[in-house]
Short mmCIF file of N, CA and C in Angstrom, two decimals:
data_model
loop_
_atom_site.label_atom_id
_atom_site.label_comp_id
_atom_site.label_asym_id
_atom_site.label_seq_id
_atom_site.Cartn_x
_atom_site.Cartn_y
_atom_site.Cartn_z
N UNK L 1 44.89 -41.95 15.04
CA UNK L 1 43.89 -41.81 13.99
C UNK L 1 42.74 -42.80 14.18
N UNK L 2 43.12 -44.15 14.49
CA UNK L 2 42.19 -45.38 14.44
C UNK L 2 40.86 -44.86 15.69
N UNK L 3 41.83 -44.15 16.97
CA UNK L 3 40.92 -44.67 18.22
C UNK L 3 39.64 -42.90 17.67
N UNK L 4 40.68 -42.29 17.01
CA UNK L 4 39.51 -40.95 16.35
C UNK L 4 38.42 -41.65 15.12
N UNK L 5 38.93 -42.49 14.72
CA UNK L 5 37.86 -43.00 14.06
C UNK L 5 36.85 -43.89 14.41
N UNK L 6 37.35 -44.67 15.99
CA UNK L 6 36.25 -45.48 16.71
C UNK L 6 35.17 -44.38 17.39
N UNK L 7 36.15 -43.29 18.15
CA UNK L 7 34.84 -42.29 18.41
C UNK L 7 33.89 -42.03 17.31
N UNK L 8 34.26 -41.61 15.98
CA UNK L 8 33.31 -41.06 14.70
C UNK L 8 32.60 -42.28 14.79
N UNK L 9 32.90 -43.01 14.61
CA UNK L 9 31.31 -44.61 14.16
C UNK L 9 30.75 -44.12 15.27
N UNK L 10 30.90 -44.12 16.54
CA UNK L 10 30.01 -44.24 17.51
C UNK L 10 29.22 -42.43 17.85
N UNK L 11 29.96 -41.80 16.81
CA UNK L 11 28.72 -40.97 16.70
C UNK L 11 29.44 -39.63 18.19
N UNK L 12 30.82 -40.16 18.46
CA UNK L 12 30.92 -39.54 19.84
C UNK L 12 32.19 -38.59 18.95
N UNK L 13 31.43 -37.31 18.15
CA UNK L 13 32.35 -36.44 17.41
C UNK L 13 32.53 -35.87 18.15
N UNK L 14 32.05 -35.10 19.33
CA UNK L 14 33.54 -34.24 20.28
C UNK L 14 34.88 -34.85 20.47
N UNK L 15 34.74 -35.77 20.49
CA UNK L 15 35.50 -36.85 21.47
C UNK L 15 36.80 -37.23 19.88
N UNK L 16 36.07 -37.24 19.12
CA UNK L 16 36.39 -37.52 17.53
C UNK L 16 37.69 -36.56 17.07
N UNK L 17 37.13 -35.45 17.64
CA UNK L 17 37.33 -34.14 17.11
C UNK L 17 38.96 -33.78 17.59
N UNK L 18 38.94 -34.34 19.14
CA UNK L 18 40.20 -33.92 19.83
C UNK L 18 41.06 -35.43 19.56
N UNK L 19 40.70 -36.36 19.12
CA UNK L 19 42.00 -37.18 18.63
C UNK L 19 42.10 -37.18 17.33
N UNK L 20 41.17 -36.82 16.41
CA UNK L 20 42.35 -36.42 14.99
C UNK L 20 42.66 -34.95 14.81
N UNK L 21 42.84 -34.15 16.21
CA UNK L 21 43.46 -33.25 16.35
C UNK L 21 44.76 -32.97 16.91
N UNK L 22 45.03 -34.40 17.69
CA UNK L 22 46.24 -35.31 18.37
C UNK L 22 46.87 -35.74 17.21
N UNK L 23 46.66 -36.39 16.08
CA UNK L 23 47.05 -36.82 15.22
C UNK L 23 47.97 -35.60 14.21
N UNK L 24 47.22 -34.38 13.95
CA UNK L 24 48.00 -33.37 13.55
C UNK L 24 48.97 -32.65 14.01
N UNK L 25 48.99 -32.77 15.62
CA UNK L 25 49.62 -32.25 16.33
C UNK L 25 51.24 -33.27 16.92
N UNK L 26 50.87 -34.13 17.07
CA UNK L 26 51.73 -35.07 17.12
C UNK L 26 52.87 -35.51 16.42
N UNK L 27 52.12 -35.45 15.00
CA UNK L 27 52.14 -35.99 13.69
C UNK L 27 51.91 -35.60 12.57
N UNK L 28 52.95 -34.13 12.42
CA UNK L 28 52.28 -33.49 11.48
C UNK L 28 52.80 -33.92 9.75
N UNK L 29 53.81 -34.42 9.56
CA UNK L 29 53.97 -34.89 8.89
C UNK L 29 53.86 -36.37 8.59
N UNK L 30 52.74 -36.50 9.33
CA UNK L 30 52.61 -38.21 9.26
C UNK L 30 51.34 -38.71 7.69
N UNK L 31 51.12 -39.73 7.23
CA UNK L 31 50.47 -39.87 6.50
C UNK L 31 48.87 -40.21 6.74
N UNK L 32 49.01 -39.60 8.03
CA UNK L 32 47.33 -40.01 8.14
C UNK L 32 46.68 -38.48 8.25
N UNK L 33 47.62 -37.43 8.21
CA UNK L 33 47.00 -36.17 8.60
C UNK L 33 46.25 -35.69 7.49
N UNK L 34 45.98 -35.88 6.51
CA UNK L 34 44.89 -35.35 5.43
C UNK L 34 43.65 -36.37 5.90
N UNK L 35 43.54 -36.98 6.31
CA UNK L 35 42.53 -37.83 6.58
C UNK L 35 42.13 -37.71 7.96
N UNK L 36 43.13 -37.25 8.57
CA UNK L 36 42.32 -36.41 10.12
C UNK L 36 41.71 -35.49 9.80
N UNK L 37 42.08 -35.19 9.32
CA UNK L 37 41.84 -33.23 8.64
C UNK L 37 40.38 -33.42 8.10
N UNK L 38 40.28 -34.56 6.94
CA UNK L 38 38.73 -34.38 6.76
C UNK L 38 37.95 -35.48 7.59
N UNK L 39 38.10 -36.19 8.47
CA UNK L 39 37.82 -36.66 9.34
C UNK L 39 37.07 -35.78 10.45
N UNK L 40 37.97 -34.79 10.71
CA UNK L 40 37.78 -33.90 11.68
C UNK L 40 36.39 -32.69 11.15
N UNK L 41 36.78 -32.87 9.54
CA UNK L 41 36.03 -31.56 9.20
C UNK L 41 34.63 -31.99 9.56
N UNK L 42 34.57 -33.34 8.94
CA UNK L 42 32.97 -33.64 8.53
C UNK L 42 32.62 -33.85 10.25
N UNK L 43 33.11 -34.14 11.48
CA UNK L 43 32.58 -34.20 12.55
C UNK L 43 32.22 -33.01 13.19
N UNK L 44 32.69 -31.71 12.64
CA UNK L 44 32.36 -30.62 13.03
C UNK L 44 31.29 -30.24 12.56
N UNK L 45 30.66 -30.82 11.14
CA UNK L 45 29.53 -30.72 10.35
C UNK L 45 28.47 -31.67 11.00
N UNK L 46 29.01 -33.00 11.30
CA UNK L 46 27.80 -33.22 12.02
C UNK L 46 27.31 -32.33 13.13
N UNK L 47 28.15 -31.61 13.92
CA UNK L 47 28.00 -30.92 15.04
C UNK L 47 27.16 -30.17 14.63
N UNK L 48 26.93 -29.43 13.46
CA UNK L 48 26.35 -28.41 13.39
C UNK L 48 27.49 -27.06 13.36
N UNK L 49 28.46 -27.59 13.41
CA UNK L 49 29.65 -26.07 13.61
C UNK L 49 30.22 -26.14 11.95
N UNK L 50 29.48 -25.33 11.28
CA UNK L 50 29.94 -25.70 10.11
C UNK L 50 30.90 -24.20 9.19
N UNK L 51 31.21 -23.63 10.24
CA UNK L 51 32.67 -22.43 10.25
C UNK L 51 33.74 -23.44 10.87
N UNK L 52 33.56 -23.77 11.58
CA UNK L 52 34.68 -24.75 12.08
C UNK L 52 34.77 -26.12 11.03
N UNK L 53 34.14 -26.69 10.39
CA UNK L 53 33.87 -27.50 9.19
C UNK L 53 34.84 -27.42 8.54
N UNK L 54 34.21 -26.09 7.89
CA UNK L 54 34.47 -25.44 6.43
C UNK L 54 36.22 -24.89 6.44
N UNK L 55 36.51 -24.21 8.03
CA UNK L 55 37.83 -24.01 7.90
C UNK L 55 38.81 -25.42 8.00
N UNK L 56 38.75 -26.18 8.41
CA UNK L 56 39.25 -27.15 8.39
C UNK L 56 39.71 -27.93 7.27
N UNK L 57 38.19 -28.37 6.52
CA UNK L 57 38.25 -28.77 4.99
C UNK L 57 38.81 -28.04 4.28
N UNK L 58 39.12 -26.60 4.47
CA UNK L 58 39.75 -25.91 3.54
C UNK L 58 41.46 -26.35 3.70
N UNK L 59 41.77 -26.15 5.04
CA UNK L 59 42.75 -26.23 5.16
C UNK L 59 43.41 -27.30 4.70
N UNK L 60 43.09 -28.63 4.55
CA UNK L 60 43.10 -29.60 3.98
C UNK L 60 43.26 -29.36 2.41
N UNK L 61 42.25 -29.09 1.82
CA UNK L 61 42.38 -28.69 0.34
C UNK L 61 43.69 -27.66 0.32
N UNK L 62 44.35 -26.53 0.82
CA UNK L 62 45.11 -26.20 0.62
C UNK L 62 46.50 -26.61 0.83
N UNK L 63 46.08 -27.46 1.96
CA UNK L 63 47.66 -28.27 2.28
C UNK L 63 48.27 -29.44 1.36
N UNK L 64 46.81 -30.26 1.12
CA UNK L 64 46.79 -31.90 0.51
C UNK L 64 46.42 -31.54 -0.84
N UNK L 65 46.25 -30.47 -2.01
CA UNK L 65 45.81 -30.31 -3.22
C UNK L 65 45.19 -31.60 -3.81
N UNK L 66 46.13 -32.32 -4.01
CA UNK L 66 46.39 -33.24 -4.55
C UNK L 66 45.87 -34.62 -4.14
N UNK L 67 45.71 -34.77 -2.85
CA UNK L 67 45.15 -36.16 -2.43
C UNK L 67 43.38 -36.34 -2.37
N UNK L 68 43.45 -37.57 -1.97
CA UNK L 68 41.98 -38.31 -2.66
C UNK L 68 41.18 -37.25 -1.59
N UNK L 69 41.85 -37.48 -0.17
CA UNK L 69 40.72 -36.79 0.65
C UNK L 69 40.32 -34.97 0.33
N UNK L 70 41.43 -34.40 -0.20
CA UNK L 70 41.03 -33.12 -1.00
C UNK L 70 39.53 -33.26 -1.89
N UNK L 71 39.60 -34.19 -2.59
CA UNK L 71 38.32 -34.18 -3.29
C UNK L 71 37.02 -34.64 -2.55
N UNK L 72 37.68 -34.87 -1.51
CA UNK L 72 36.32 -35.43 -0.75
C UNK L 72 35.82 -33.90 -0.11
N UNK L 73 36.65 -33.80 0.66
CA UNK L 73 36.88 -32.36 1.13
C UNK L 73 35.70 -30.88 -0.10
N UNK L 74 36.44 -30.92 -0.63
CA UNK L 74 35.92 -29.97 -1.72
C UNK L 74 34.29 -30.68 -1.70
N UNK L 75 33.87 -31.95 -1.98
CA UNK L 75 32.86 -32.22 -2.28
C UNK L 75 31.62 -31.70 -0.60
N UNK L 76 32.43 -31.81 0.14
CA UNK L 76 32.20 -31.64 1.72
C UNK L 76 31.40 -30.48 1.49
N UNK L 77 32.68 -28.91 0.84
CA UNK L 77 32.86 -27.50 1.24
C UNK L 77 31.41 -27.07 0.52
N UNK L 78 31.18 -27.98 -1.03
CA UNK L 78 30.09 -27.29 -1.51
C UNK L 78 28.80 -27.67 -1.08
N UNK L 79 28.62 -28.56 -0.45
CA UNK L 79 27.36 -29.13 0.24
C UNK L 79 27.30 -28.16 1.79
N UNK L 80 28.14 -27.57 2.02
CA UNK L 80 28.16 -26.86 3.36
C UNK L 80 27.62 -25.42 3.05
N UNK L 81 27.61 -25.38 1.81
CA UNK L 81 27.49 -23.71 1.04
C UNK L 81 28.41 -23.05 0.89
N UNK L 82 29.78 -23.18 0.57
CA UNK L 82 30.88 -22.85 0.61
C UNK L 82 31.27 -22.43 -0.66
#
């Protein structure tokens, strides 16, 4: 999760993208995966890929209802036009 979040500061979201995608995959029941998840979403939004965004953040909101990053998420989906 950490070294996916050193890529995001530095702005290097491809790179972002495929380690908090390691993190879900690895680790799917681990406690950092709602926070890859919107980690991941919003780097796809910087990309400009914002179907790939939007499915992501969703997926998140449907998995994590309940957690903080859900609301971030949701706040994400409607700024995307969602």
């Amino acid at each position: 999760y950490w070294i996916g979040e050193s890529h995001y500061a530095l702005k290097e979201f491809d790179q972002a993208i495929l380690e908090f995608d390691a993190v879900r995959r690895k680790y799917p029941d681990g406690d950092k995966v709602a926070a890859a998840l919107l980690k991941q979403g919003f780097a796809f939004a910087e990309l400009g890929d914002r179907v790939d965004a939007r499915l992501i953040l969703q997926e998140l909101v449907d998995r994590y209802p309940k957690s903080e990053e859900a609301v971030k998420a949701k706040q994400k989906l409607k700024a995307l036009g969602s």
